[in-house]
CSV table of C-alpha atoms in Angstrom, one decimal:
chain,number,residue,atom,x,y,z
A,1,UNK,CA,18.3,14.8,-16.4
A,2,UNK,CA,18.1,11.6,-18.3
A,3,UNK,CA,15.0,10.3,-20.0
A,4,UNK,CA,14.0,6.9,-21.4
A,5,UNK,CA,15.5,5.9,-24.7
A,6,UNK,CA,12.1,5.5,-26.4
A,7,UNK,CA,11.5,9.3,-26.4
A,8,UNK,CA,11.9,10.8,-29.9
A,9,UNK,CA,14.4,13.5,-30.7
A,10,UNK,CA,13.8,16.9,-29.0
A,11,UNK,CA,11.4,15.3,-26.5
A,12,UNK,CA,10.7,16.5,-23.9
A,13,UNK,CA,10.6,20.0,-25.6
A,14,UNK,CA,12.7,22.9,-24.5
A,15,UNK,CA,9.5,24.6,-23.1
A,16,UNK,CA,9.0,22.2,-20.2
A,17,UNK,CA,9.4,23.1,-16.5
A,18,UNK,CA,10.7,21.0,-13.6
A,19,UNK,CA,7.9,18.8,-12.3
A,20,UNK,CA,6.2,20.4,-9.2
A,21,UNK,CA,2.9,20.9,-7.6
A,22,UNK,CA,-0.2,18.8,-7.0
A,23,UNK,CA,-1.6,16.8,-9.9
A,24,UNK,CA,-4.3,14.3,-10.4
A,25,UNK,CA,-4.0,11.1,-12.5
A,26,UNK,CA,-6.1,8.0,-13.2
A,27,UNK,CA,-4.6,4.6,-12.1
A,28,UNK,CA,-5.7,1.0,-12.2
A,29,UNK,CA,-4.3,-0.1,-8.9
A,30,UNK,CA,-4.6,0.9,-5.2
A,31,UNK,CA,-1.9,1.6,-4.2
A,32,UNK,CA,-0.5,2.7,-7.6
A,33,UNK,CA,2.2,0.5,-9.2
A,34,UNK,CA,4.9,1.1,-11.8
A,35,UNK,CA,2.6,-0.2,-14.5
A,36,UNK,CA,0.1,2.6,-13.8
A,37,UNK,CA,2.7,5.1,-15.1
A,38,UNK,CA,3.4,3.6,-18.5
A,39,UNK,CA,2.9,6.2,-21.3
A,40,UNK,CA,0.7,5.6,-24.3
A,41,UNK,CA,3.8,4.8,-26.3
A,42,UNK,CA,5.1,2.2,-23.7
A,43,UNK,CA,1.7,0.5,-23.7
A,44,UNK,CA,1.8,0.4,-27.6
A,45,UNK,CA,5.4,0.2,-28.6
A,46,UNK,CA,4.8,-1.2,-32.1
A,47,UNK,CA,1.9,1.2,-33.0
A,48,UNK,CA,2.7,3.6,-35.8
A,49,UNK,CA,4.1,6.9,-34.5
A,50,UNK,CA,1.8,10.0,-34.6
A,51,UNK,CA,2.4,12.1,-37.7
A,52,UNK,CA,3.2,15.2,-35.8
A,53,UNK,CA,6.4,15.2,-33.6
A,54,UNK,CA,4.6,17.1,-30.9
A,55,UNK,CA,1.8,14.5,-30.7
A,56,UNK,CA,4.4,11.6,-30.6
A,57,UNK,CA,6.3,13.4,-27.8
A,58,UNK,CA,3.1,13.8,-25.8
A,59,UNK,CA,2.3,10.1,-26.3
A,60,UNK,CA,5.6,9.4,-24.5
A,61,UNK,CA,4.5,11.3,-21.4
A,62,UNK,CA,1.6,10.7,-19.1
A,63,UNK,CA,-1.5,12.9,-18.8
A,64,UNK,CA,-2.0,14.6,-15.5
A,65,UNK,CA,-4.4,17.4,-14.4
A,66,UNK,CA,-4.0,20.3,-12.0
A,67,UNK,CA,-7.8,20.5,-11.5
A,68,UNK,CA,-9.6,17.4,-10.2
A,69,UNK,CA,-12.8,18.3,-12.0
A,70,UNK,CA,-11.1,17.9,-15.4
A,71,UNK,CA,-10.0,14.4,-14.3
A,72,UNK,CA,-13.5,13.4,-13.4
A,73,UNK,CA,-14.9,14.9,-16.6
A,74,UNK,CA,-12.4,12.8,-18.6
A,75,UNK,CA,-13.4,9.7,-16.6
A,76,UNK,CA,-17.1,10.3,-17.4
A,77,UNK,CA,-16.5,11.2,-21.1
A,78,UNK,CA,-14.5,8.0,-22.0
A,79,UNK,CA,-15.9,4.6,-20.9
A,80,UNK,CA,-12.4,3.1,-21.0
A,81,UNK,CA,-11.6,5.1,-17.8
A,82,UNK,CA,-14.7,4.1,-15.9
A,83,UNK,CA,-12.9,1.5,-13.7
A,84,UNK,CA,-9.9,3.7,-13.1
A,85,UNK,CA,-9.2,5.2,-9.7
A,86,UNK,CA,-8.4,8.9,-9.3
A,87,UNK,CA,-5.1,9.5,-7.6
A,88,UNK,CA,-3.3,12.6,-6.3
A,89,UNK,CA,0.4,13.3,-6.1
A,90,UNK,CA,2.8,16.1,-5.3
A,91,UNK,CA,5.5,16.2,-8.0
A,92,UNK,CA,9.1,17.2,-7.5
A,93,UNK,CA,11.9,18.0,-10.0
A,94,UNK,CA,13.5,14.6,-9.4
A,95,UNK,CA,10.6,12.9,-11.0
A,96,UNK,CA,10.8,14.6,-14.4
A,97,UNK,CA,9.4,17.6,-16.3
A,98,UNK,CA,6.0,18.9,-17.1
A,99,UNK,CA,4.2,21.2,-19.6
A,100,UNK,CA,0.7,22.5,-19.9
A,101,UNK,CA,-0.9,20.8,-22.9
A,102,UNK,CA,-4.6,21.7,-22.6
A,103,UNK,CA,-5.9,19.1,-25.1
A,104,UNK,CA,-8.5,17.2,-22.9
A,105,UNK,CA,-9.4,19.7,-20.2
A,106,UNK,CA,-8.0,23.2,-19.5
A,107,UNK,CA,-5.7,21.8,-16.7
A,108,UNK,CA,-4.2,19.0,-18.8
A,109,UNK,CA,-0.5,18.7,-18.5
A,110,UNK,CA,2.0,16.2,-20.0
A,111,UNK,CA,4.4,14.8,-17.5
A,112,UNK,CA,7.6,13.1,-18.8
A,113,UNK,CA,9.2,10.8,-16.3
A,114,UNK,CA,12.9,11.0,-15.7
A,115,UNK,CA,14.8,7.7,-16.1
A,116,UNK,CA,14.6,5.9,-12.8
A,117,UNK,CA,11.7,8.0,-11.4
A,118,UNK,CA,9.2,6.3,-9.1
A,119,UNK,CA,6.0,8.3,-9.3
A,120,UNK,CA,4.0,5.5,-7.8
A,121,UNK,CA,5.7,6.4,-4.5
A,122,UNK,CA,4.2,9.9,-4.4
A,123,UNK,CA,0.6,9.2,-5.7
A,124,UNK,CA,-2.2,7.9,-3.6
A,125,UNK,CA,-5.7,6.9,-4.6
A,126,UNK,CA,-8.4,9.4,-3.5
A,127,UNK,CA,-11.1,7.9,-1.3
A,128,UNK,CA,-14.8,8.6,-2.0
A,129,UNK,CA,-15.1,11.1,0.8
A,130,UNK,CA,-12.1,13.1,-0.7
A,131,UNK,CA,-13.8,13.2,-4.1
A,132,UNK,CA,-16.9,14.9,-2.6
A,133,UNK,CA,-15.0,17.8,-1.1
């Protein structure tokens, strides 16, 4: 599997798994667009790299959650996410790889997209009635 050139050496790490399962993610658009899936590093390419290689590698992935409650907690905790929309997607191994990285919620995972992956095609914004379930 090929990954974008901006990923640092040894990223993603050897301990990843093929992407699979249902995950939740915050997007700005409905329906989600390619821009919704830019990593922190893609959004800030000239920002100084994180001092730890593991942190920099995670900055090159996107944060997804396997529990929707953790996603809502993140959204409430950080005002910058207030206008984002929760989305759900079912991952498959063609999209990339994933690793549990419980930094902001116990179900937090880092998802590294494979080159050419189109995750916006498998995610959909969750409507209000779906949030309440």
